């Protein structure tokens, strides 16, 4: 077994444990590359059975158009049970990433996620988070326990020995499960290549309309993007290292149009992948931990 | 990456420089991204290290950790050099967070234990070495850190080196490397130190790149613990799991434990690929040539016979804030099996400083002990040394759901030949522990109408809500049954109280809390009850004044007594002898029963 086989086996073991022990699991599906890998692993884990749990996409309504069409195509092709959840209240109030900043992420992502989990009564939710992404994630257990209010208590995590996961919960409590905890960005790309996993084409470089804003290249994905004075739309050869809400996701200039080129670029990368996520640094170096404590994935 | 993946941890006592060591290694080996390096430089400026680089900030990612300057939980870092991929878990040194250190140890192939050159081997160094050995770590690096603070002194290093070898002689391991380093100065981390020309070994990173961790041990036969049954439709019934050790081939005859059924492997899938054989570590789904009853927690084996028993001996690391006492119930998780279990006996605990076996009946957080555990159903297991899969276990608290302990089944199998049911005496203490309470009898005495029964009932509701096991004994359930042959003459009244006390004692011995409400007006009969119940007898004097009792007169008895219709009525025509030294006295006049009950609960204090 090589390194990828070992990671694959670990993820499959985790998924089977959840399916066997947790009352009502769900898989968070964010349409990104990690979600695509997680989905493939789940198909393998339960083959020849269909997935024994639904997928949940928390839609902020600000995702790249291409992500949504990819999502719908994938769900149809694979016959997935996909739940889409939108915070209708936030939508009605016109909460958006341009005017509302951090509040936007809280209402349309964190709150929406908590509402969705409560609404369906899910007791376990798979997420594609990896420990190499960010410092507070590096500290999180694979089975990450959440209180009835979805809070994470980083100072009091359950011990997790060998692969003996304790899935016991009181009513109302839940657990977030991260089968890709031990994967790195490089592993993800190499696995995508090895397994020929379809991913959103935004990951590949192409000429795209972008504006430079606060040091990030933001793609103009639709006409809701209002230009600030002095900003102008340019067409640049760019790709995305991570995908999220288009106004909050920075593109990188690149000519990598194939998986090989992306892997090569990743291996030689001088910055970590989350530098392009505006959300992580908004609020200081500990902002991810704060969000996670409040229930963000 | 010729040498494959190495999973290692850094551990040791507080402030021995674990995070700094790993941080410096990543920094020097150019294993950081530019933005991480920039963030580190920025964070360091704000930090306490006088503007110098604080490498520990790379790993201490939680807000509380940065605030307090300590490591609370394990941090995992992933890096590769040209020779090898690494996952390093940086673990906390504080005793308070020992369980988080153990989490790291359970995942590691190799442990880098830091020793402060100024302090030498500390109790926490011993504890961590013991945890690593217990969790199955076979390779050790003992890094004597802060050599800069002792001017890179060879003699001092030699002295510490010697005490390290003495310490490690207590444990079973494959390799041991003792190396002098300075984590802050970067000496002997990624390159040979010029400050210590007397040391000729490889620098730390080079050693980690080159060490061969392939196990020499003989692996047992094939084992597939069943995780779940895969039933997409009625034509397919597959058993999914990860091969723990050994190989399986299509056509192999297998055994299913603990039941013992036999079958032949019909098909094998490695994840979603149909294959002819599967190997250790692979995720598989297996189908058999015949229908047998197999479910999660069953073990499919070939040429391998683990042990099956209701009773196991295991080394435990206790991790819960509440102490472990004999008789306590848990859920035991071992491989894919989760079964009810009871810690029957703590045979001995380990003194961390001396390594000696000390007898005890209680285990507190972060202590190690060898325990005898009984399970509600037969358990398939093996010693940890033979099979990590069937030898590693956790205990889950049935009330709080916390992971209270982790443990390994004892290596020396000869030892548990002594473990037999006959040896186990089920004592009142064991029963109490199993019920998670202390048993006692609240003996309520006082005039008719003083509120004894109301208080007993209110108390029982409160105790019940606290999860306590209780029983109320009063005139109604005693006089109607057990004492229906007795009248109200003085001899019969004494006999009545004696029987009540004996029943209370039996219930106490069964672990149950008893609440009695009898007038019991005579000192002599109460003294007798006290003698029967021993130190579990707690006398509550319900001292409601006669006028109040007479005013209440719930059953109309006082009226009848005053009219002379009842003879020998306590308080009217027969004396009530006040208790001399009651456990507590309570007057119920003008008070709700529940209010009185709360007062009693407060007084009970450590009995609860």
Short mmCIF file of N, CA and C in Angstrom, two decimals, chain A residues 1 3 5-10 12-17 19-21 40 43-50 52 131-136 138-141 152 154-170 173 181-187 241 266 269-275 285-286 289-290 293, chain B residues 1 5 33-36 43 57-66 68 71-78 80 87 97 99-100 102-103 106 134-135 227-232 236 240-242 269 271-272 280-285 296 319 331 333-336 338 384 389 392-394 396 399-403 406-408:
data_model
loop_
_atom_site.label_atom_id
_atom_site.label_comp_id
_atom_site.label_asym_id
_atom_site.label_seq_id
_atom_site.Cartn_x
_atom_site.Cartn_y
_atom_site.Cartn_z
N UNK A 1 0.86 -1.20 0.00
CA UNK A 1 0.00 0.00 0.00
C UNK A 1 0.89 1.24 0.00
N UNK A 3 1.28 5.60 0.02
CA UNK A 3 0.78 6.65 0.90
C UNK A 3 -0.70 6.97 0.64
N UNK A 5 -2.94 5.02 -0.78
CA UNK A 5 -3.76 3.86 -0.39
C UNK A 5 -4.04 3.89 1.12
N UNK A 6 -3.01 4.26 1.88
CA UNK A 6 -3.16 4.31 3.34
C UNK A 6 -4.18 5.37 3.74
N UNK A 7 -4.08 6.53 3.10
CA UNK A 7 -5.03 7.61 3.40
C UNK A 7 -6.45 7.21 2.99
N UNK A 8 -6.54 6.56 1.84
CA UNK A 8 -7.85 6.11 1.34
C UNK A 8 -8.48 5.12 2.32
N UNK A 9 -7.67 4.17 2.78
CA UNK A 9 -8.17 3.14 3.69
C UNK A 9 -8.65 3.77 5.01
N UNK A 10 -7.89 4.75 5.49
CA UNK A 10 -8.28 5.41 6.73
C UNK A 10 -9.62 6.13 6.57
N UNK A 12 -12.00 5.54 4.42
CA UNK A 12 -13.09 4.58 4.24
C UNK A 12 -13.48 3.96 5.58
N UNK A 13 -12.46 3.65 6.40
CA UNK A 13 -12.73 3.08 7.72
C UNK A 13 -13.60 4.04 8.53
N UNK A 14 -13.24 5.33 8.50
CA UNK A 14 -13.97 6.35 9.25
C UNK A 14 -15.42 6.44 8.78
N UNK A 15 -15.59 6.45 7.46
CA UNK A 15 -16.95 6.56 6.92
C UNK A 15 -17.81 5.35 7.31
N UNK A 16 -17.22 4.18 7.29
CA UNK A 16 -17.97 2.98 7.66
C UNK A 16 -18.32 2.99 9.15
N UNK A 17 -17.41 3.51 9.98
CA UNK A 17 -17.70 3.60 11.41
C UNK A 17 -18.91 4.49 11.64
N UNK A 19 -21.32 5.27 9.48
CA UNK A 19 -22.53 4.64 8.97
C UNK A 19 -23.03 3.56 9.92
N UNK A 20 -22.08 2.86 10.59
CA UNK A 20 -22.48 1.77 11.48
C UNK A 20 -22.93 2.26 12.85
N UNK A 21 -22.34 3.33 13.35
CA UNK A 21 -22.58 3.72 14.74
C UNK A 21 -23.45 4.96 14.92
N UNK A 40 -16.05 10.55 -3.70
CA UNK A 40 -15.54 9.34 -4.34
C UNK A 40 -15.21 8.27 -3.29
N UNK A 43 -18.32 6.59 -2.13
CA UNK A 43 -18.82 5.60 -3.09
C UNK A 43 -18.05 4.29 -2.95
N UNK A 44 -16.74 4.41 -2.75
CA UNK A 44 -15.93 3.21 -2.57
C UNK A 44 -16.25 2.50 -1.26
N UNK A 45 -16.46 3.29 -0.20
CA UNK A 45 -16.65 2.71 1.12
C UNK A 45 -17.88 1.82 1.17
N UNK A 46 -18.92 2.18 0.40
CA UNK A 46 -20.18 1.45 0.54
C UNK A 46 -20.53 0.59 -0.66
N UNK A 47 -19.65 0.60 -1.67
CA UNK A 47 -19.88 -0.20 -2.86
C UNK A 47 -20.19 -1.66 -2.48
N UNK A 48 -21.15 -2.34 -3.09
CA UNK A 48 -22.01 -1.90 -4.19
C UNK A 48 -23.29 -1.19 -3.74
N UNK A 49 -23.33 -0.81 -2.47
CA UNK A 49 -24.52 -0.13 -1.96
C UNK A 49 -24.44 1.34 -2.36
N UNK A 50 -25.61 2.00 -2.41
CA UNK A 50 -25.59 3.45 -2.58
C UNK A 50 -25.20 4.09 -1.26
N UNK A 52 -25.30 5.46 2.21
CA UNK A 52 -26.36 5.29 3.22
C UNK A 52 -26.70 6.59 3.94
N UNK A 131 -6.20 18.82 8.21
CA UNK A 131 -5.41 19.44 9.27
C UNK A 131 -4.31 20.33 8.71
N UNK A 132 -3.90 20.13 7.47
CA UNK A 132 -2.81 20.95 6.95
C UNK A 132 -3.31 22.31 6.47
N UNK A 133 -4.64 22.53 6.51
CA UNK A 133 -5.18 23.77 5.98
C UNK A 133 -4.90 24.98 6.86
N UNK A 134 -4.95 24.78 8.16
CA UNK A 134 -5.00 25.94 9.03
C UNK A 134 -4.69 25.49 10.45
N UNK A 135 -4.17 26.40 11.27
CA UNK A 135 -3.63 26.00 12.58
C UNK A 135 -4.65 25.44 13.57
N UNK A 136 -5.88 25.99 13.58
CA UNK A 136 -6.84 25.43 14.55
C UNK A 136 -7.37 24.09 14.04
N UNK A 138 -5.51 21.99 12.58
CA UNK A 138 -4.43 21.04 12.89
C UNK A 138 -4.61 20.44 14.26
N UNK A 139 -5.46 21.08 15.08
CA UNK A 139 -5.67 20.64 16.46
C UNK A 139 -6.93 19.81 16.61
N UNK A 140 -7.71 19.70 15.55
CA UNK A 140 -9.04 19.11 15.72
C UNK A 140 -9.00 17.59 15.56
N UNK A 141 -9.87 16.92 16.33
CA UNK A 141 -9.99 15.48 16.24
C UNK A 141 -10.68 15.10 14.93
N UNK A 152 -17.89 24.15 19.41
CA UNK A 152 -16.68 23.32 19.54
C UNK A 152 -15.91 23.84 20.73
N UNK A 154 -12.43 23.63 22.04
CA UNK A 154 -11.10 23.12 21.70
C UNK A 154 -10.27 22.75 22.93
N UNK A 155 -10.63 23.29 24.10
CA UNK A 155 -9.85 22.97 25.30
C UNK A 155 -10.26 21.66 25.93
N UNK A 156 -11.34 21.09 25.44
CA UNK A 156 -11.85 19.89 26.09
C UNK A 156 -12.30 18.86 25.05
N UNK A 157 -11.38 18.48 24.18
CA UNK A 157 -11.74 17.51 23.14
C UNK A 157 -11.63 16.09 23.70
N UNK A 158 -12.49 15.22 23.14
CA UNK A 158 -12.45 13.81 23.57
C UNK A 158 -11.16 13.16 23.11
N UNK A 159 -10.56 12.36 24.01
CA UNK A 159 -9.38 11.62 23.55
C UNK A 159 -9.75 10.71 22.39
N UNK A 160 -8.84 10.54 21.45
CA UNK A 160 -9.11 9.71 20.28
C UNK A 160 -7.93 8.77 20.09
N UNK A 161 -8.07 7.54 20.61
CA UNK A 161 -6.96 6.60 20.60
C UNK A 161 -7.05 5.65 19.42
N UNK A 162 -5.88 5.37 18.81
CA UNK A 162 -5.81 4.45 17.67
C UNK A 162 -6.95 4.81 16.72
N UNK A 163 -7.80 3.82 16.37
CA UNK A 163 -8.96 4.18 15.56
C UNK A 163 -10.23 3.80 16.31
N UNK A 164 -10.17 3.92 17.64
CA UNK A 164 -11.34 3.62 18.47
C UNK A 164 -12.13 4.90 18.70
N UNK A 165 -13.01 5.22 17.77
CA UNK A 165 -13.76 6.46 17.84
C UNK A 165 -14.97 6.32 18.76
N UNK A 166 -15.12 7.24 19.68
CA UNK A 166 -16.26 7.24 20.61
C UNK A 166 -17.35 8.10 20.00
N UNK A 167 -18.42 7.43 19.54
CA UNK A 167 -19.48 8.15 18.82
C UNK A 167 -20.71 8.38 19.71
N UNK A 168 -20.57 8.14 21.02
CA UNK A 168 -21.73 8.24 21.89
C UNK A 168 -22.11 9.69 22.20
N UNK A 169 -23.39 10.01 22.03
CA UNK A 169 -23.85 11.38 22.18
C UNK A 169 -25.09 11.43 23.06
N UNK A 170 -25.29 12.59 23.69
CA UNK A 170 -26.57 12.85 24.32
C UNK A 170 -27.50 13.47 23.29
N UNK A 173 -26.83 16.66 20.89
CA UNK A 173 -25.42 16.83 20.55
C UNK A 173 -25.14 16.20 19.19
N UNK A 181 -8.81 14.31 7.39
CA UNK A 181 -7.95 15.01 8.34
C UNK A 181 -6.47 14.94 7.99
N UNK A 182 -5.99 13.74 7.64
CA UNK A 182 -4.55 13.54 7.46
C UNK A 182 -4.06 13.73 6.03
N UNK A 183 -4.95 14.24 5.15
CA UNK A 183 -4.54 14.47 3.77
C UNK A 183 -3.93 15.87 3.65
N UNK A 184 -2.97 16.02 2.75
CA UNK A 184 -2.46 17.35 2.44
C UNK A 184 -3.02 17.78 1.09
N UNK A 185 -2.81 19.05 0.76
CA UNK A 185 -3.29 19.56 -0.53
C UNK A 185 -2.69 18.74 -1.67
N UNK A 186 -1.43 18.39 -1.51
CA UNK A 186 -0.75 17.61 -2.54
C UNK A 186 -1.40 16.24 -2.69
N UNK A 187 -1.73 15.60 -1.55
CA UNK A 187 -2.38 14.29 -1.61
C UNK A 187 -3.70 14.37 -2.36
N UNK A 241 -7.36 27.99 -6.26
CA UNK A 241 -6.81 26.89 -5.45
C UNK A 241 -7.88 26.34 -4.52
N UNK A 266 1.48 23.05 -7.35
CA UNK A 266 1.25 22.88 -5.91
C UNK A 266 2.53 22.49 -5.19
N UNK A 269 4.61 25.45 -4.74
CA UNK A 269 3.92 26.63 -4.22
C UNK A 269 4.69 27.25 -3.06
N UNK A 270 4.73 28.58 -3.04
CA UNK A 270 5.44 29.24 -1.96
C UNK A 270 4.47 29.78 -0.90
N UNK A 271 3.17 29.80 -1.23
CA UNK A 271 2.21 30.22 -0.20
C UNK A 271 1.23 29.09 0.06
N UNK A 272 0.60 29.08 1.24
CA UNK A 272 -0.33 28.01 1.56
C UNK A 272 -1.67 28.31 0.90
N UNK A 273 -2.50 27.25 0.83
CA UNK A 273 -3.67 27.34 -0.03
C UNK A 273 -4.70 28.33 0.48
N UNK A 274 -4.77 28.54 1.78
CA UNK A 274 -5.84 29.36 2.30
C UNK A 274 -5.56 30.87 2.21
N UNK A 275 -4.39 31.25 1.68
CA UNK A 275 -4.12 32.69 1.53
C UNK A 275 -5.16 33.36 0.64
N UNK A 285 -5.39 36.29 13.26
CA UNK A 285 -4.88 34.96 12.97
C UNK A 285 -5.71 33.86 13.63
N UNK A 286 -6.56 34.21 14.58
CA UNK A 286 -7.35 33.18 15.26
C UNK A 286 -8.79 33.13 14.76
N UNK A 289 -10.57 29.68 14.33
CA UNK A 289 -10.96 29.02 15.57
C UNK A 289 -12.25 29.62 16.10
N UNK A 290 -12.36 30.96 16.07
CA UNK A 290 -13.58 31.61 16.56
C UNK A 290 -14.79 31.11 15.78
N UNK A 293 -15.61 27.56 16.76
CA UNK A 293 -16.26 27.47 18.07
C UNK A 293 -17.75 27.77 17.95
N UNK B 1 11.01 9.67 -2.17
CA UNK B 1 10.54 9.33 -0.82
C UNK B 1 10.70 7.84 -0.58
N UNK B 5 6.39 6.65 4.88
CA UNK B 5 5.86 7.62 5.84
C UNK B 5 6.36 7.34 7.26
N UNK B 33 5.48 27.38 4.00
CA UNK B 33 5.08 28.26 2.92
C UNK B 33 5.47 29.69 3.30
N UNK B 34 5.64 30.53 2.29
CA UNK B 34 6.09 31.90 2.55
C UNK B 34 5.14 32.66 3.46
N UNK B 35 3.82 32.45 3.28
CA UNK B 35 2.87 33.19 4.12
C UNK B 35 2.90 32.70 5.57
N UNK B 36 3.19 31.39 5.75
CA UNK B 36 3.30 30.87 7.12
C UNK B 36 4.54 31.45 7.80
N UNK B 43 3.90 37.26 14.17
CA UNK B 43 3.43 36.81 15.49
C UNK B 43 4.55 36.88 16.52
N UNK B 57 5.08 29.11 17.92
CA UNK B 57 3.82 29.69 17.43
C UNK B 57 3.32 29.00 16.17
N UNK B 58 4.24 28.29 15.49
CA UNK B 58 3.83 27.56 14.30
C UNK B 58 2.86 26.45 14.64
N UNK B 59 2.96 25.93 15.85
CA UNK B 59 2.18 24.76 16.21
C UNK B 59 1.08 25.05 17.22
N UNK B 60 1.34 25.98 18.12
CA UNK B 60 0.32 26.27 19.13
C UNK B 60 -0.77 27.12 18.50
N UNK B 61 -1.74 26.45 17.87
CA UNK B 61 -2.71 27.14 17.02
C UNK B 61 -3.95 27.64 17.73
N UNK B 62 -4.18 27.22 18.99
CA UNK B 62 -5.40 27.64 19.66
C UNK B 62 -5.16 28.96 20.39
N UNK B 63 -6.23 29.74 20.50
CA UNK B 63 -6.10 31.05 21.14
C UNK B 63 -5.60 30.90 22.58
N UNK B 64 -6.19 29.92 23.30
CA UNK B 64 -5.80 29.73 24.70
C UNK B 64 -4.33 29.34 24.81
N UNK B 65 -3.84 28.62 23.82
CA UNK B 65 -2.44 28.20 23.85
C UNK B 65 -1.50 29.38 23.68
N UNK B 66 -1.89 30.28 22.77
CA UNK B 66 -1.05 31.45 22.53
C UNK B 66 -1.10 32.39 23.73
N UNK B 68 -1.61 31.54 26.86
CA UNK B 68 -0.91 31.01 28.02
C UNK B 68 0.51 30.56 27.69
N UNK B 71 1.14 24.34 25.24
CA UNK B 71 0.42 23.49 24.31
C UNK B 71 -0.68 22.77 25.09
N UNK B 72 -1.93 22.85 24.61
CA UNK B 72 -3.03 22.18 25.29
C UNK B 72 -3.36 20.87 24.57
N UNK B 73 -3.44 20.94 23.25
CA UNK B 73 -3.83 19.74 22.53
C UNK B 73 -2.82 19.43 21.42
N UNK B 74 -2.93 18.19 20.91
CA UNK B 74 -2.03 17.75 19.86
C UNK B 74 -2.20 18.58 18.61
N UNK B 75 -1.09 18.97 17.99
CA UNK B 75 -1.15 19.60 16.67
C UNK B 75 -0.48 18.67 15.68
N UNK B 76 -1.08 18.49 14.54
CA UNK B 76 -0.51 17.62 13.52
C UNK B 76 0.08 18.48 12.41
N UNK B 77 1.31 18.17 11.99
CA UNK B 77 1.92 18.87 10.86
C UNK B 77 2.36 17.84 9.84
N UNK B 78 2.29 18.21 8.58
CA UNK B 78 2.58 17.30 7.49
C UNK B 78 3.72 17.89 6.69
N UNK B 80 7.35 16.91 3.96
CA UNK B 80 8.14 15.91 3.25
C UNK B 80 9.51 16.48 2.98
N UNK B 87 4.47 12.79 9.31
CA UNK B 87 3.38 13.45 10.05
C UNK B 87 3.91 13.57 11.47
N UNK B 97 -2.93 17.85 30.73
CA UNK B 97 -3.33 17.47 29.37
C UNK B 97 -2.70 16.15 28.92
N UNK B 99 -3.86 13.25 28.70
CA UNK B 99 -4.66 12.41 27.79
C UNK B 99 -4.48 12.85 26.33
N UNK B 100 -4.27 14.15 26.12
CA UNK B 100 -4.04 14.61 24.76
C UNK B 100 -2.68 14.14 24.24
N UNK B 102 -1.45 11.31 25.13
CA UNK B 102 -1.68 9.88 24.84
C UNK B 102 -2.34 9.69 23.47
N UNK B 103 -3.19 10.65 23.09
CA UNK B 103 -3.82 10.60 21.76
C UNK B 103 -2.72 10.60 20.70
N UNK B 106 -0.74 7.29 20.58
CA UNK B 106 -1.43 6.12 20.01
C UNK B 106 -1.27 6.07 18.50
N UNK B 134 3.30 1.98 26.38
CA UNK B 134 2.00 1.31 26.52
C UNK B 134 1.19 1.39 25.22
N UNK B 135 1.25 2.54 24.53
CA UNK B 135 0.45 2.73 23.33
C UNK B 135 1.07 2.06 22.10
N UNK B 227 -17.08 -4.27 10.25
CA UNK B 227 -17.55 -2.92 10.60
C UNK B 227 -19.04 -2.79 10.35
N UNK B 228 -19.47 -3.27 9.18
CA UNK B 228 -20.91 -3.22 8.89
C UNK B 228 -21.23 -4.23 7.81
N UNK B 229 -22.52 -4.55 7.73
CA UNK B 229 -22.97 -5.49 6.72
C UNK B 229 -23.51 -4.66 5.56
N UNK B 230 -23.04 -4.98 4.36
CA UNK B 230 -23.43 -4.25 3.16
C UNK B 230 -24.51 -5.05 2.43
N UNK B 231 -25.74 -4.49 2.39
CA UNK B 231 -26.86 -5.22 1.79
C UNK B 231 -27.60 -4.32 0.81
N UNK B 232 -27.06 -4.12 -0.39
CA UNK B 232 -27.73 -3.25 -1.36
C UNK B 232 -29.07 -3.85 -1.82
N UNK B 236 -27.16 -9.67 -2.50
CA UNK B 236 -25.78 -9.40 -2.08
C UNK B 236 -25.72 -9.19 -0.58
N UNK B 240 -18.13 -5.68 5.46
CA UNK B 240 -17.17 -4.62 5.20
C UNK B 240 -16.29 -4.38 6.41
N UNK B 241 -15.01 -4.13 6.17
CA UNK B 241 -14.08 -3.83 7.25
C UNK B 241 -12.69 -3.58 6.68
N UNK B 242 -11.75 -3.32 7.59
CA UNK B 242 -10.37 -3.11 7.16
C UNK B 242 -9.55 -4.30 7.66
N UNK B 269 -13.76 -7.70 -2.42
CA UNK B 269 -13.65 -6.39 -3.05
C UNK B 269 -12.65 -5.56 -2.25
N UNK B 271 -12.12 -1.96 -1.68
CA UNK B 271 -12.99 -0.81 -1.92
C UNK B 271 -14.00 -1.21 -3.00
N UNK B 272 -13.96 -0.63 -4.22
CA UNK B 272 -14.97 -0.99 -5.21
C UNK B 272 -14.43 -1.91 -6.31
N UNK B 280 -3.21 -6.76 4.45
CA UNK B 280 -3.25 -5.94 5.66
C UNK B 280 -3.48 -4.46 5.34
N UNK B 281 -4.40 -3.86 6.06
CA UNK B 281 -4.64 -2.42 5.92
C UNK B 281 -5.64 -2.04 4.86
N UNK B 282 -6.02 -3.00 4.00
CA UNK B 282 -6.90 -2.62 2.90
C UNK B 282 -8.37 -2.60 3.33
N UNK B 283 -9.14 -1.68 2.74
CA UNK B 283 -10.58 -1.64 3.01
C UNK B 283 -11.28 -2.65 2.12
N UNK B 284 -11.97 -3.60 2.74
CA UNK B 284 -12.52 -4.69 1.92
C UNK B 284 -14.00 -4.93 2.21
N UNK B 285 -14.62 -5.62 1.25
CA UNK B 285 -15.96 -6.17 1.46
C UNK B 285 -15.87 -7.63 1.02
N UNK B 296 -21.92 -6.58 12.82
CA UNK B 296 -20.84 -5.73 13.31
C UNK B 296 -20.33 -6.29 14.63
N UNK B 319 -8.29 8.61 32.40
CA UNK B 319 -8.26 9.96 31.83
C UNK B 319 -9.40 10.86 32.30
N UNK B 331 -19.02 1.21 28.86
CA UNK B 331 -19.06 0.54 27.58
C UNK B 331 -17.60 0.38 27.18
N UNK B 333 -14.98 -0.38 24.21
CA UNK B 333 -14.86 -0.51 22.76
C UNK B 333 -13.50 -1.10 22.44
N UNK B 334 -13.52 -2.24 21.73
CA UNK B 334 -12.31 -2.91 21.32
C UNK B 334 -12.54 -3.32 19.87
N UNK B 335 -11.69 -2.82 18.96
CA UNK B 335 -11.91 -3.02 17.53
C UNK B 335 -13.32 -2.52 17.17
N UNK B 336 -14.13 -3.35 16.52
CA UNK B 336 -15.47 -2.87 16.15
C UNK B 336 -16.54 -3.30 17.15
N UNK B 338 -18.46 -3.03 20.74
CA UNK B 338 -18.74 -2.18 21.90
C UNK B 338 -19.64 -2.97 22.83
N UNK B 384 -2.08 -7.01 23.39
CA UNK B 384 -1.73 -5.89 22.53
C UNK B 384 -0.43 -6.16 21.78
N UNK B 389 -4.90 -4.49 17.00
CA UNK B 389 -6.32 -4.37 16.69
C UNK B 389 -7.17 -4.95 17.82
N UNK B 392 -6.13 -3.19 21.86
CA UNK B 392 -6.33 -1.80 22.29
C UNK B 392 -7.78 -1.56 22.62
N UNK B 393 -8.06 -0.84 23.71
CA UNK B 393 -9.46 -0.62 24.09
C UNK B 393 -9.65 0.77 24.70
N UNK B 394 -10.88 1.23 24.68
CA UNK B 394 -11.25 2.43 25.45
C UNK B 394 -12.47 2.09 26.30
N UNK B 396 -15.89 3.83 27.85
CA UNK B 396 -16.76 4.98 27.68
C UNK B 396 -17.70 5.08 28.87
N UNK B 399 -22.77 7.40 31.57
CA UNK B 399 -23.62 8.56 31.86
C UNK B 399 -23.14 9.79 31.09
N UNK B 400 -21.85 10.10 31.18
CA UNK B 400 -21.36 11.31 30.53
C UNK B 400 -20.93 11.09 29.08
N UNK B 401 -20.80 9.82 28.67
CA UNK B 401 -20.31 9.47 27.33
C UNK B 401 -18.85 9.83 27.10
N UNK B 402 -18.14 10.25 28.13
CA UNK B 402 -16.75 10.62 27.91
C UNK B 402 -15.89 9.37 27.74
N UNK B 403 -14.75 9.53 27.07
CA UNK B 403 -13.79 8.44 26.95
C UNK B 403 -12.96 8.47 28.22
N UNK B 406 -8.12 4.63 28.36
CA UNK B 406 -7.68 3.80 27.24
C UNK B 406 -6.81 2.72 27.84
N UNK B 407 -6.67 1.63 27.13
CA UNK B 407 -5.90 0.55 27.71
C UNK B 407 -5.43 -0.46 26.69
N UNK B 408 -4.55 -1.33 27.16
CA UNK B 408 -4.04 -2.39 26.31
C UNK B 408 -4.14 -3.69 27.07
#
